[in-house]
Short mmCIF file of N, CA and C in Angstrom, two decimals:
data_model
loop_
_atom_site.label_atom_id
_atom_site.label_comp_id
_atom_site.label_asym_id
_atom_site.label_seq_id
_atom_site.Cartn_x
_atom_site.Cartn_y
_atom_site.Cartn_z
N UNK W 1 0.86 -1.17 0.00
CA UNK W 1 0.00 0.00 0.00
C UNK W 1 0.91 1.23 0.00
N UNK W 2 0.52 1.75 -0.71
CA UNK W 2 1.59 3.36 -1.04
C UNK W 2 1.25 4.32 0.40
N UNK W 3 2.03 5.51 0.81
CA UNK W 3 1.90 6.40 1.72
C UNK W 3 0.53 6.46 1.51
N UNK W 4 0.29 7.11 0.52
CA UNK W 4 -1.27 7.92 0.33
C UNK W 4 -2.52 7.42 0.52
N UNK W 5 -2.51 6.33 0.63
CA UNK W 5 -3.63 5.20 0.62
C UNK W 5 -3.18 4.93 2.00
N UNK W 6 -2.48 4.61 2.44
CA UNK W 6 -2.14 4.39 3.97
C UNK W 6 -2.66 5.73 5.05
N UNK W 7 -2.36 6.51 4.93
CA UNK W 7 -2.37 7.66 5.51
C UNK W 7 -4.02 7.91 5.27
N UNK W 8 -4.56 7.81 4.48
CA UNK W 8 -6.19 8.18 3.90
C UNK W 8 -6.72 6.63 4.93
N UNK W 9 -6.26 5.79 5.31
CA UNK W 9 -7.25 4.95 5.51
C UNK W 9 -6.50 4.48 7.21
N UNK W 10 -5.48 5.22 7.71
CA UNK W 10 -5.23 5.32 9.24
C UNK W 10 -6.47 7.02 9.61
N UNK W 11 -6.81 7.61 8.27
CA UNK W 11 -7.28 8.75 8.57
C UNK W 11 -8.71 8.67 9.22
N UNK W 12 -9.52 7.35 8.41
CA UNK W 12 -10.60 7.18 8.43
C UNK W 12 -11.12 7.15 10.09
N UNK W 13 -10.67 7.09 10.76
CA UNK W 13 -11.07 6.64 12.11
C UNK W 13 -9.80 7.14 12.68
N UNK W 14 -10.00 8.28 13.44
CA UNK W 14 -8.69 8.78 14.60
C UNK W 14 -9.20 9.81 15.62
N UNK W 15 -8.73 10.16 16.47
CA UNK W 15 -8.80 10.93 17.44
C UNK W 15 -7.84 12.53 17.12
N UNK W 16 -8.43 13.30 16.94
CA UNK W 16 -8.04 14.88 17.13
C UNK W 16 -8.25 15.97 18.14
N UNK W 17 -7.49 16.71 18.22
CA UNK W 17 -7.21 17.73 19.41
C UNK W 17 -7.83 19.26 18.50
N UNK W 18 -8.44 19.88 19.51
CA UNK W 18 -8.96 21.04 18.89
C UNK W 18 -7.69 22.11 19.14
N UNK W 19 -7.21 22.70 18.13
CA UNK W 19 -6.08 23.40 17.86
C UNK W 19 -6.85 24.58 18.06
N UNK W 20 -7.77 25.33 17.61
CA UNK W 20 -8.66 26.55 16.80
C UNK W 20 -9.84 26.34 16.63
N UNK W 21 -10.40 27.73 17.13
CA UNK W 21 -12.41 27.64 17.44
C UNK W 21 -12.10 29.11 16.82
N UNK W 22 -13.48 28.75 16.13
CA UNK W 22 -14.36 30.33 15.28
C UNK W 22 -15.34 29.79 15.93
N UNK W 23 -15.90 30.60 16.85
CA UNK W 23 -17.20 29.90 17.44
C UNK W 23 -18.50 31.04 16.38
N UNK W 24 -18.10 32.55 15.76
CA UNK W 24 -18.87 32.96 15.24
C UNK W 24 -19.41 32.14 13.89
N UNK W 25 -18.57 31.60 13.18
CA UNK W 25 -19.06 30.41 12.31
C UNK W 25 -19.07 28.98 12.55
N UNK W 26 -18.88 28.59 13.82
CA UNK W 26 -19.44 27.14 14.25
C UNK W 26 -18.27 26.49 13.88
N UNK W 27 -16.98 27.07 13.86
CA UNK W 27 -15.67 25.89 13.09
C UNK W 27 -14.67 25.59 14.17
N UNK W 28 -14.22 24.27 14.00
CA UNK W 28 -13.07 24.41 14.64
C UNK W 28 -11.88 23.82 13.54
N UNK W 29 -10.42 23.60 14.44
CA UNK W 29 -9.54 22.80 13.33
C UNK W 29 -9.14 21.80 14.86
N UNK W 30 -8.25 20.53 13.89
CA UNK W 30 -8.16 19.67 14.89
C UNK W 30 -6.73 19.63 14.72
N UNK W 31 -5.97 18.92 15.23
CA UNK W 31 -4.84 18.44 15.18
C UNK W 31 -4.90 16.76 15.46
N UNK W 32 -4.43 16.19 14.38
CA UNK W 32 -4.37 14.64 14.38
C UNK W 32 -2.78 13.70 14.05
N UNK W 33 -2.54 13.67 14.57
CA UNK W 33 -1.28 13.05 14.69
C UNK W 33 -0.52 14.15 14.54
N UNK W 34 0.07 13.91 13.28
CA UNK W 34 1.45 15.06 12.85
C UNK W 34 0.46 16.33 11.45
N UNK W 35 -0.93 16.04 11.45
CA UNK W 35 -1.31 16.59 10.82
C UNK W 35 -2.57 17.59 11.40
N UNK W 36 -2.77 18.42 10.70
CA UNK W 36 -4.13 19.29 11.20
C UNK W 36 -5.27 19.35 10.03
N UNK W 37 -6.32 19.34 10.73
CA UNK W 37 -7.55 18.88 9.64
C UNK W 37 -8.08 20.88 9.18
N UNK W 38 -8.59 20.92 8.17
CA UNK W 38 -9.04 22.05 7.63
C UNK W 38 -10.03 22.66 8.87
N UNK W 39 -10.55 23.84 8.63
CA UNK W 39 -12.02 24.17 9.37
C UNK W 39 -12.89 23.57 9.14
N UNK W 40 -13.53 22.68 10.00
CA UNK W 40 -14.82 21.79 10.39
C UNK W 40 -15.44 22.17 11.07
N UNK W 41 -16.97 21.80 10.94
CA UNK W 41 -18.23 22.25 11.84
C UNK W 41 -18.13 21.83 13.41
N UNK W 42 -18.62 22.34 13.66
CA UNK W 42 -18.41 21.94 15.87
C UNK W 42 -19.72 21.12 15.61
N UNK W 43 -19.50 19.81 16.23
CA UNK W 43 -20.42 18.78 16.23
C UNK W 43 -21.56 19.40 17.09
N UNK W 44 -22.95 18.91 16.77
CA UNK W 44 -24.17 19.33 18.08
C UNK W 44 -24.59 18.99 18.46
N UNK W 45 -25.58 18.26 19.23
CA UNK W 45 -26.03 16.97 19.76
C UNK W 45 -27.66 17.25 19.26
N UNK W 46 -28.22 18.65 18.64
CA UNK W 46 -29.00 18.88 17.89
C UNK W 46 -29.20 20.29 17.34
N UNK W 47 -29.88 20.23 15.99
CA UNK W 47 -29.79 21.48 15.67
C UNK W 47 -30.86 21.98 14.40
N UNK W 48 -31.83 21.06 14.67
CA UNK W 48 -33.40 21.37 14.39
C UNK W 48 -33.83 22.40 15.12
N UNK W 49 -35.42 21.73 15.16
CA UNK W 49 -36.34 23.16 16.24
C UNK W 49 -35.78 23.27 17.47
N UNK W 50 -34.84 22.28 18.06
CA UNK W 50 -34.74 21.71 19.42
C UNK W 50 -33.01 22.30 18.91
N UNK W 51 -32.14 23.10 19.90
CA UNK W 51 -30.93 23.07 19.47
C UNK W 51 -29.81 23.66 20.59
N UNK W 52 -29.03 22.85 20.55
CA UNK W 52 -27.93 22.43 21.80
C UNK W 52 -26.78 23.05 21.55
N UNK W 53 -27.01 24.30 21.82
CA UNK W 53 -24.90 24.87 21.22
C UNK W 53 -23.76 24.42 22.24
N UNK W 54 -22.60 24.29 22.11
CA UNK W 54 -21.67 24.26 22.59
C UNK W 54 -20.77 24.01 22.18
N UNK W 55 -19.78 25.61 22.46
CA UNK W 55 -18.33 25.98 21.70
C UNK W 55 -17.11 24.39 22.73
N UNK W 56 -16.93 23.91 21.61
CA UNK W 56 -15.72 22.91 22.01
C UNK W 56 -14.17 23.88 22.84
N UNK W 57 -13.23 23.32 23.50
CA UNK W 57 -12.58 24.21 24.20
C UNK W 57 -10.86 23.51 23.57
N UNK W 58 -9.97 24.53 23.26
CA UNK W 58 -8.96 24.51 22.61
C UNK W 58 -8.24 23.07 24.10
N UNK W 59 -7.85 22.47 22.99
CA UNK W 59 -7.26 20.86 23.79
C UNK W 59 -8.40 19.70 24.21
N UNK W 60 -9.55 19.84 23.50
CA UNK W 60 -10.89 19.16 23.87
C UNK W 60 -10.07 17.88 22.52
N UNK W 61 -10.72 16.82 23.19
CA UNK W 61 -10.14 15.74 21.87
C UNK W 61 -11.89 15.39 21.30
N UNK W 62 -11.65 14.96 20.39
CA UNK W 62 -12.38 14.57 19.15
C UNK W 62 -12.43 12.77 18.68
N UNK W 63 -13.36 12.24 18.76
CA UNK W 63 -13.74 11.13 17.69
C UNK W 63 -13.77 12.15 16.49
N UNK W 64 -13.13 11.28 15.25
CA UNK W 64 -13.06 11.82 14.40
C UNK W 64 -13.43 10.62 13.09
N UNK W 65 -14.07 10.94 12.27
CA UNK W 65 -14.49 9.97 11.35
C UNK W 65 -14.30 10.75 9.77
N UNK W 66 -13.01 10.17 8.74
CA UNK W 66 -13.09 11.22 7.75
C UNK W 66 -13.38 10.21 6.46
N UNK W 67 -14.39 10.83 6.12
CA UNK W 67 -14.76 9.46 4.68
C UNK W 67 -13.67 10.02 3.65
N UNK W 68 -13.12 8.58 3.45
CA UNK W 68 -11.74 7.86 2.14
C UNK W 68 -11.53 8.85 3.14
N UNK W 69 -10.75 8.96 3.80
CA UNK W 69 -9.65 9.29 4.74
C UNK W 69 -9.05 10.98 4.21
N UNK W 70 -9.79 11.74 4.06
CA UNK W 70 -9.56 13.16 3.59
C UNK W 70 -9.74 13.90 4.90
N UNK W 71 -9.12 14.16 5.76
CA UNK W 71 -9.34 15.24 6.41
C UNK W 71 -10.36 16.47 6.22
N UNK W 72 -10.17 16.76 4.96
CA UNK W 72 -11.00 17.82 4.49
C UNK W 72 -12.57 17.68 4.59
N UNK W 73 -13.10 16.66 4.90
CA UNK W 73 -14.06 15.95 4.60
C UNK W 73 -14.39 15.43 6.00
N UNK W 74 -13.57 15.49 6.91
CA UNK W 74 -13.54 14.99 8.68
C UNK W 74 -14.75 15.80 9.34
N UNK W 75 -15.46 14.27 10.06
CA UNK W 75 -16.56 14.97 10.84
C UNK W 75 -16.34 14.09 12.53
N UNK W 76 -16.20 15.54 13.33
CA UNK W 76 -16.09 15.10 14.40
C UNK W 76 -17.15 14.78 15.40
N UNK W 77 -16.79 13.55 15.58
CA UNK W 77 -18.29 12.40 16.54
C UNK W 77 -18.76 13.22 17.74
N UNK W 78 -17.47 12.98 18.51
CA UNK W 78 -18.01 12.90 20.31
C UNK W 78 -16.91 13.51 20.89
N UNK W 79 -17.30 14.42 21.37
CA UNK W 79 -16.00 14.69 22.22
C UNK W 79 -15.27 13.56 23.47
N UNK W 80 -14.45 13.43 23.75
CA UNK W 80 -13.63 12.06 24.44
C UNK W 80 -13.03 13.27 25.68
N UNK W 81 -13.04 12.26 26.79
CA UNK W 81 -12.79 12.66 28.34
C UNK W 81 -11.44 12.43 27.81
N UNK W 82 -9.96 12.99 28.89
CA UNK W 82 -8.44 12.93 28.43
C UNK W 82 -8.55 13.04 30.14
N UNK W 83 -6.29 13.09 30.30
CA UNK W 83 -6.43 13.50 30.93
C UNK W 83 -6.19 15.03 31.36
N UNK W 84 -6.37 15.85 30.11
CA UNK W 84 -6.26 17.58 30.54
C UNK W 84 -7.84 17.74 30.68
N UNK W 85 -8.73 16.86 30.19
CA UNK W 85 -10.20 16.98 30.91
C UNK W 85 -10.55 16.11 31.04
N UNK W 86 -10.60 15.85 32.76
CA UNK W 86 -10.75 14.22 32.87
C UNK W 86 -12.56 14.91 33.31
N UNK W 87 -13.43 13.77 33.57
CA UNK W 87 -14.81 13.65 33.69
C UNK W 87 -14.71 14.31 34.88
N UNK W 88 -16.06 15.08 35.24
CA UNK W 88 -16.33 15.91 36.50
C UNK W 88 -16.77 15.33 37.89
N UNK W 89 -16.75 13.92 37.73
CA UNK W 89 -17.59 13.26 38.63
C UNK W 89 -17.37 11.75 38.54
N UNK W 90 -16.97 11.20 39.34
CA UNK W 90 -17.37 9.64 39.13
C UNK W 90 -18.23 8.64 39.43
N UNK W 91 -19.46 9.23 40.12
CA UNK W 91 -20.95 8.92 40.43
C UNK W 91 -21.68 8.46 39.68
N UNK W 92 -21.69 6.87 39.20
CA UNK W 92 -22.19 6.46 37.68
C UNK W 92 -23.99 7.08 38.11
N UNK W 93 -24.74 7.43 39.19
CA UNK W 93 -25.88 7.76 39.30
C UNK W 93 -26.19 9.17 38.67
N UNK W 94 -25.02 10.13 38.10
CA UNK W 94 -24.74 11.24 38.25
C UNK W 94 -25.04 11.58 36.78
N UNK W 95 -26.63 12.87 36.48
CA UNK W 95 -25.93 13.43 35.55
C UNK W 95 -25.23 15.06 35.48
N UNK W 96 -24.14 15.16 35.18
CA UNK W 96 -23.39 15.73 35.78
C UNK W 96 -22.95 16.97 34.67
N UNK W 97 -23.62 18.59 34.56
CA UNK W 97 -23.12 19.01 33.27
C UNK W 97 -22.40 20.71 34.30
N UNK W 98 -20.83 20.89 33.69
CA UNK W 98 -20.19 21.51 34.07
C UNK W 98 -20.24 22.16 33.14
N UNK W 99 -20.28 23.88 33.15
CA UNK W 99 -20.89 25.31 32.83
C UNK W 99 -19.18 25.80 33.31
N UNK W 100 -18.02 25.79 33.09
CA UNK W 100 -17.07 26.66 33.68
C UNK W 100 -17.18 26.24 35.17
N UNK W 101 -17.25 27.25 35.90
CA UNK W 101 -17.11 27.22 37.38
C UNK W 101 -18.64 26.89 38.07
N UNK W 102 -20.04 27.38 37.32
CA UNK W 102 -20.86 26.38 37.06
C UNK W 102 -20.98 25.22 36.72
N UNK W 103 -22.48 24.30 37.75
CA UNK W 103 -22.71 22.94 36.92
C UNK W 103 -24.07 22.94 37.51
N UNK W 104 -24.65 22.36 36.58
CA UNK W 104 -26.34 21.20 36.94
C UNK W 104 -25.63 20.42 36.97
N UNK W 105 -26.28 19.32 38.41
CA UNK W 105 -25.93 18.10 38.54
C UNK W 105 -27.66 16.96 39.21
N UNK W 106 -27.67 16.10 38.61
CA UNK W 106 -28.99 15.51 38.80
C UNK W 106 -28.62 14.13 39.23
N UNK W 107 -28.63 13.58 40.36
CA UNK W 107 -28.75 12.12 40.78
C UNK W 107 -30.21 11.31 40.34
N UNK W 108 -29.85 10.39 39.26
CA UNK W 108 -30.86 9.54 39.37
C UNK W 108 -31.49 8.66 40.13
N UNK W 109 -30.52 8.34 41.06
CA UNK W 109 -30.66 7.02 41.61
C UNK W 109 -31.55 8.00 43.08
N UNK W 110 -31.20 9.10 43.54
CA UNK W 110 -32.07 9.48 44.58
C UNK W 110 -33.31 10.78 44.05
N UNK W 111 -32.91 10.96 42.88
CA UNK W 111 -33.88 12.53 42.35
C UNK W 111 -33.80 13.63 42.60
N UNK W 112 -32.50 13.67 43.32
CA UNK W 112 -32.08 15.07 43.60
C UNK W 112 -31.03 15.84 42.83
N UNK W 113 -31.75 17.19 42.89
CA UNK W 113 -30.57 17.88 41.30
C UNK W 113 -30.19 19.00 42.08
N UNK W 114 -28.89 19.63 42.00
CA UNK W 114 -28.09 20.80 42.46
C UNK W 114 -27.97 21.53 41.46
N UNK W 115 -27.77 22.81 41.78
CA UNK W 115 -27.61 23.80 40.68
C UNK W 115 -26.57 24.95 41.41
N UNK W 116 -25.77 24.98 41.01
CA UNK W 116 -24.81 25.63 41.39
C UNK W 116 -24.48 27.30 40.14
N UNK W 117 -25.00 27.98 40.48
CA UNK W 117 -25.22 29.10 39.43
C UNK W 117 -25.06 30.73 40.07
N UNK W 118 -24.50 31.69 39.50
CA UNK W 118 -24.47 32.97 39.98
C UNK W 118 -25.62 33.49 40.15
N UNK W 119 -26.61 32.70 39.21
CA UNK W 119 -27.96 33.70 38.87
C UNK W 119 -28.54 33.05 38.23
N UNK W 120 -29.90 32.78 38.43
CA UNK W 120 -30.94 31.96 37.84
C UNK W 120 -32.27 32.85 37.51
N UNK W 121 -32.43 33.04 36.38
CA UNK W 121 -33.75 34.02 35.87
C UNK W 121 -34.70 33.06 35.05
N UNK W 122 -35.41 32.96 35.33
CA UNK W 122 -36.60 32.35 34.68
C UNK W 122 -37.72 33.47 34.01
N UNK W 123 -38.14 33.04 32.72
CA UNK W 123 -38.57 34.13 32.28
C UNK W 123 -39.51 33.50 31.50
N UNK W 124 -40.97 33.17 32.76
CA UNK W 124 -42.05 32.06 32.95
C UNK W 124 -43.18 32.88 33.17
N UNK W 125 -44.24 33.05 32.81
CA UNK W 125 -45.65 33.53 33.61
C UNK W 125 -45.97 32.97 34.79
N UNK W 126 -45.83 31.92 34.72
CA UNK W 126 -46.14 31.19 35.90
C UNK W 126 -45.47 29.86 36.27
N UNK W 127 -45.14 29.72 37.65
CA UNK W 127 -44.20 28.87 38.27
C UNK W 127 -45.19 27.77 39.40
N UNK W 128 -44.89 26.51 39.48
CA UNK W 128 -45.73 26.30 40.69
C UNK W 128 -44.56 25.69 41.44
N UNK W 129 -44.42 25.56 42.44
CA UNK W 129 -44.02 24.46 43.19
C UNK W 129 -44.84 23.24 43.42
N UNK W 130 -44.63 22.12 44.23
CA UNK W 130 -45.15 21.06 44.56
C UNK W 130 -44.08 20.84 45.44
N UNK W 131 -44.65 20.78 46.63
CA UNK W 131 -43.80 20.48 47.54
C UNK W 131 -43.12 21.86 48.96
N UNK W 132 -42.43 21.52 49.52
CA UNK W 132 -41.73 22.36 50.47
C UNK W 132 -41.14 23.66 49.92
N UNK W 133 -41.00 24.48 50.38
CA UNK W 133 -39.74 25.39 49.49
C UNK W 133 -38.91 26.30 50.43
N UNK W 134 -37.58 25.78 50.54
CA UNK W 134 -36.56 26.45 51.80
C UNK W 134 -35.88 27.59 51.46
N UNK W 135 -35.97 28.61 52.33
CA UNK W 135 -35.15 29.43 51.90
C UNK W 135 -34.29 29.66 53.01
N UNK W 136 -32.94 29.74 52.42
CA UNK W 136 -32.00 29.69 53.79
C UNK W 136 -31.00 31.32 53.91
N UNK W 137 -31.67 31.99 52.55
CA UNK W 137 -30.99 33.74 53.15
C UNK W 137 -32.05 34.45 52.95
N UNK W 138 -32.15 35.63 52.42
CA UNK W 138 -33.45 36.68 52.43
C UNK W 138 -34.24 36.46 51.32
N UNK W 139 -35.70 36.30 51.49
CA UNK W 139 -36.62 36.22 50.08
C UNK W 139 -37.50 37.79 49.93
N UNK W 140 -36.89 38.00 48.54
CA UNK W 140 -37.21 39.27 48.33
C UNK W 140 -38.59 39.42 47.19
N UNK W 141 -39.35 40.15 47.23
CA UNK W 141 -40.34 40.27 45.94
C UNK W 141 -40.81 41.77 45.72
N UNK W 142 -40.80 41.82 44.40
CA UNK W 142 -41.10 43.36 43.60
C UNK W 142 -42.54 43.26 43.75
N UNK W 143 -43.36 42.51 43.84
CA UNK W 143 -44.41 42.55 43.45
C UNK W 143 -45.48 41.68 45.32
N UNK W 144 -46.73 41.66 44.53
CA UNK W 144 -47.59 41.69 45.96
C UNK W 144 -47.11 39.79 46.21
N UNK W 145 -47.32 39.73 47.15
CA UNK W 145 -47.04 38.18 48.02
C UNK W 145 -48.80 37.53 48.68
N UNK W 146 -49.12 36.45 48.01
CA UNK W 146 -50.61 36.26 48.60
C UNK W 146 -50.47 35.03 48.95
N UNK W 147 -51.46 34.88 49.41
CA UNK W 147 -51.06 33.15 50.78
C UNK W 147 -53.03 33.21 50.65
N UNK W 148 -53.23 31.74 50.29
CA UNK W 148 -54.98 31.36 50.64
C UNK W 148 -54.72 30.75 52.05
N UNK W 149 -54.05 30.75 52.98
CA UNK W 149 -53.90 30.51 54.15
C UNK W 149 -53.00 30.89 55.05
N UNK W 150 -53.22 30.68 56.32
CA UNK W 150 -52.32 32.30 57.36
C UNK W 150 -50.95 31.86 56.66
N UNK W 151 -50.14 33.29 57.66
CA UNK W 151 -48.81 33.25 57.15
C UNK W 151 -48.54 33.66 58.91
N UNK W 152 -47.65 33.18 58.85
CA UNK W 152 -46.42 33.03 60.35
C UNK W 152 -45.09 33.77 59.90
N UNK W 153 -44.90 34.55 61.06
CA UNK W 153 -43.34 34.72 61.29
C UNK W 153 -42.75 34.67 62.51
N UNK W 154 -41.77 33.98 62.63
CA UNK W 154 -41.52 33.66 63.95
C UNK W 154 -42.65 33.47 65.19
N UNK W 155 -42.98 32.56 64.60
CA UNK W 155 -44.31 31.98 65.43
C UNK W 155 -45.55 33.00 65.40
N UNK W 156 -45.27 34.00 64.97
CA UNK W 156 -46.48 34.88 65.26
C UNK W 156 -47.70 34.75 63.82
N UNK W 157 -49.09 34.23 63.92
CA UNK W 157 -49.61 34.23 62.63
C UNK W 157 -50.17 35.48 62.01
N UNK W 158 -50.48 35.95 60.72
CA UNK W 158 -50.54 36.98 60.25
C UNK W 158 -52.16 37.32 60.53
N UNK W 159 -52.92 36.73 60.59
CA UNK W 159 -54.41 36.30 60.70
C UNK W 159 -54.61 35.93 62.21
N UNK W 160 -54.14 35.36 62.94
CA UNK W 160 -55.12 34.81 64.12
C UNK W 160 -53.83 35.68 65.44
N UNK W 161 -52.93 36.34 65.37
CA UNK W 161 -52.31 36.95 66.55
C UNK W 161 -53.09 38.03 67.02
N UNK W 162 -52.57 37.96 68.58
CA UNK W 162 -53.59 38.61 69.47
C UNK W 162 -52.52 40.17 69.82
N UNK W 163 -52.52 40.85 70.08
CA UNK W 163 -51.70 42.63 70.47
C UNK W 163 -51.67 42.60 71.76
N UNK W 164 -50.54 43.35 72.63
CA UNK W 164 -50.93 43.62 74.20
C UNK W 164 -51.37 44.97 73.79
N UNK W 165 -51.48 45.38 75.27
CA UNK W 165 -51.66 46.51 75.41
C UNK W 165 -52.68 47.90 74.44
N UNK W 166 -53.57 46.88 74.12
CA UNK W 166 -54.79 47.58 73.31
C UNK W 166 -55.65 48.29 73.78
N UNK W 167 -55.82 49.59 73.45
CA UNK W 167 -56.23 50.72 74.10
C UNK W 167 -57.41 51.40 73.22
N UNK W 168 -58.85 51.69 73.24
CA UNK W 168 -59.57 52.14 72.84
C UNK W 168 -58.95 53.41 72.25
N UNK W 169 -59.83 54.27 70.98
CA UNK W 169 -59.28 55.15 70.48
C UNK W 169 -58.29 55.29 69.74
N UNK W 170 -57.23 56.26 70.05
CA UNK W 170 -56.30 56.70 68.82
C UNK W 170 -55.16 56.06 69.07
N UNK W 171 -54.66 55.26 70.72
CA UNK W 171 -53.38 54.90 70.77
C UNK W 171 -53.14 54.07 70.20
N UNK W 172 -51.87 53.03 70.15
CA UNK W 172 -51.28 52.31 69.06
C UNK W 172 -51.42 51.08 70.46
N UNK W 173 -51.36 49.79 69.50
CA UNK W 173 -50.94 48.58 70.05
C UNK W 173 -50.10 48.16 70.21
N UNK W 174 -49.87 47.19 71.40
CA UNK W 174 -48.71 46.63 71.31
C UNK W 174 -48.37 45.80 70.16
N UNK W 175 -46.96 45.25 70.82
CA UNK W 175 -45.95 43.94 69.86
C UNK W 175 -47.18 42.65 69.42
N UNK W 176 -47.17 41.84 68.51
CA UNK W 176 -48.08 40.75 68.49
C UNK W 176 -47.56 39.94 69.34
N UNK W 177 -48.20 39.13 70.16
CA UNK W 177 -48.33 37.91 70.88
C UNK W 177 -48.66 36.66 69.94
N UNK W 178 -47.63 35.78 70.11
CA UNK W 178 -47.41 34.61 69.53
C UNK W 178 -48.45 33.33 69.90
#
């Protein structure tokens, strides 16, 4: 088998390193052995009505699949764990998606999901809960707060607390009694 035919058909199936991202046109280049592949599309996991961006990161490796072994022609599969990015987690229960210094993380096996985020905006008409809802620093709202049943603060209810020191006329009441 001559170089050329050799080289075209070790090409067909290899692993590449992302050298170069144009993320404004969706390209990257790879580096594959001793060679580098042209500008190629950044693989997507979809990109119909439904569509999943994500810019690949310079040293990210590549499944790489190039029909008759042309580089030029190379379409990269899956991105592959290394060890300059090894996996975020080793919790096979874990699905586990790292954002930079962000991540969503969702345990299947118990149903509990973390979200670890600077800032979370939802931009919903309407939200429900089901279930408990904890808040463990200050809950703030722009807008009115309504409850179809009392509301408590520190033991005191908003509806059924009693006042000391209640005085006919113009004076003021006391503190609520719990």
């Amino acid at each position: 088998m001559n170089n050329q035919l050799n080289r075209q058909f070790q090409n067909q199936n290899s692993i590449g390193t992302v050298i170069a991202v144009d993320a404004a046109k969706g390209k990257i280049r790879l580096k594959i052995g001793d060679n580098e592949s042209d500008w190629i599309s950044i693989p997507a996991v979809a990109t119909g009505i439904v569509k999943v961006w994500r810019c690949p990161s310079i040293g990210e490796q590549f499944s790489l699949t190039a029909q008759g072994g042309e580089l030029s022609n190379s379409v990269p599969q899956a991105s592959l764990w290394s060890d300059d990015n090894p996996p975020p987690s080793t919790d096979p229960d874990e699905v586990f998606i790292q954002l930079g210094d962000q991540s969503i993380v969702v345990n299947t096996k118990t149903g509990e999901a973390n979200f670890t985020l600077t800032k979370c905006t939802f931009h919903c008409p309407e939200t429900h809960f089901k279930g408990k809802v904890l808040v463990d620093e200050t809950l703030e709202a722009d807008g009115k707060i309504t409850s179809k049943v009392d509301v408590e603060a520190m033991g005191i209810s908003l509806t059924k607390h009693k006042t000391s020191g209640v005085q006919s006329g113009t004076s003021t009441s006391g503190v609520p009694i719990p």
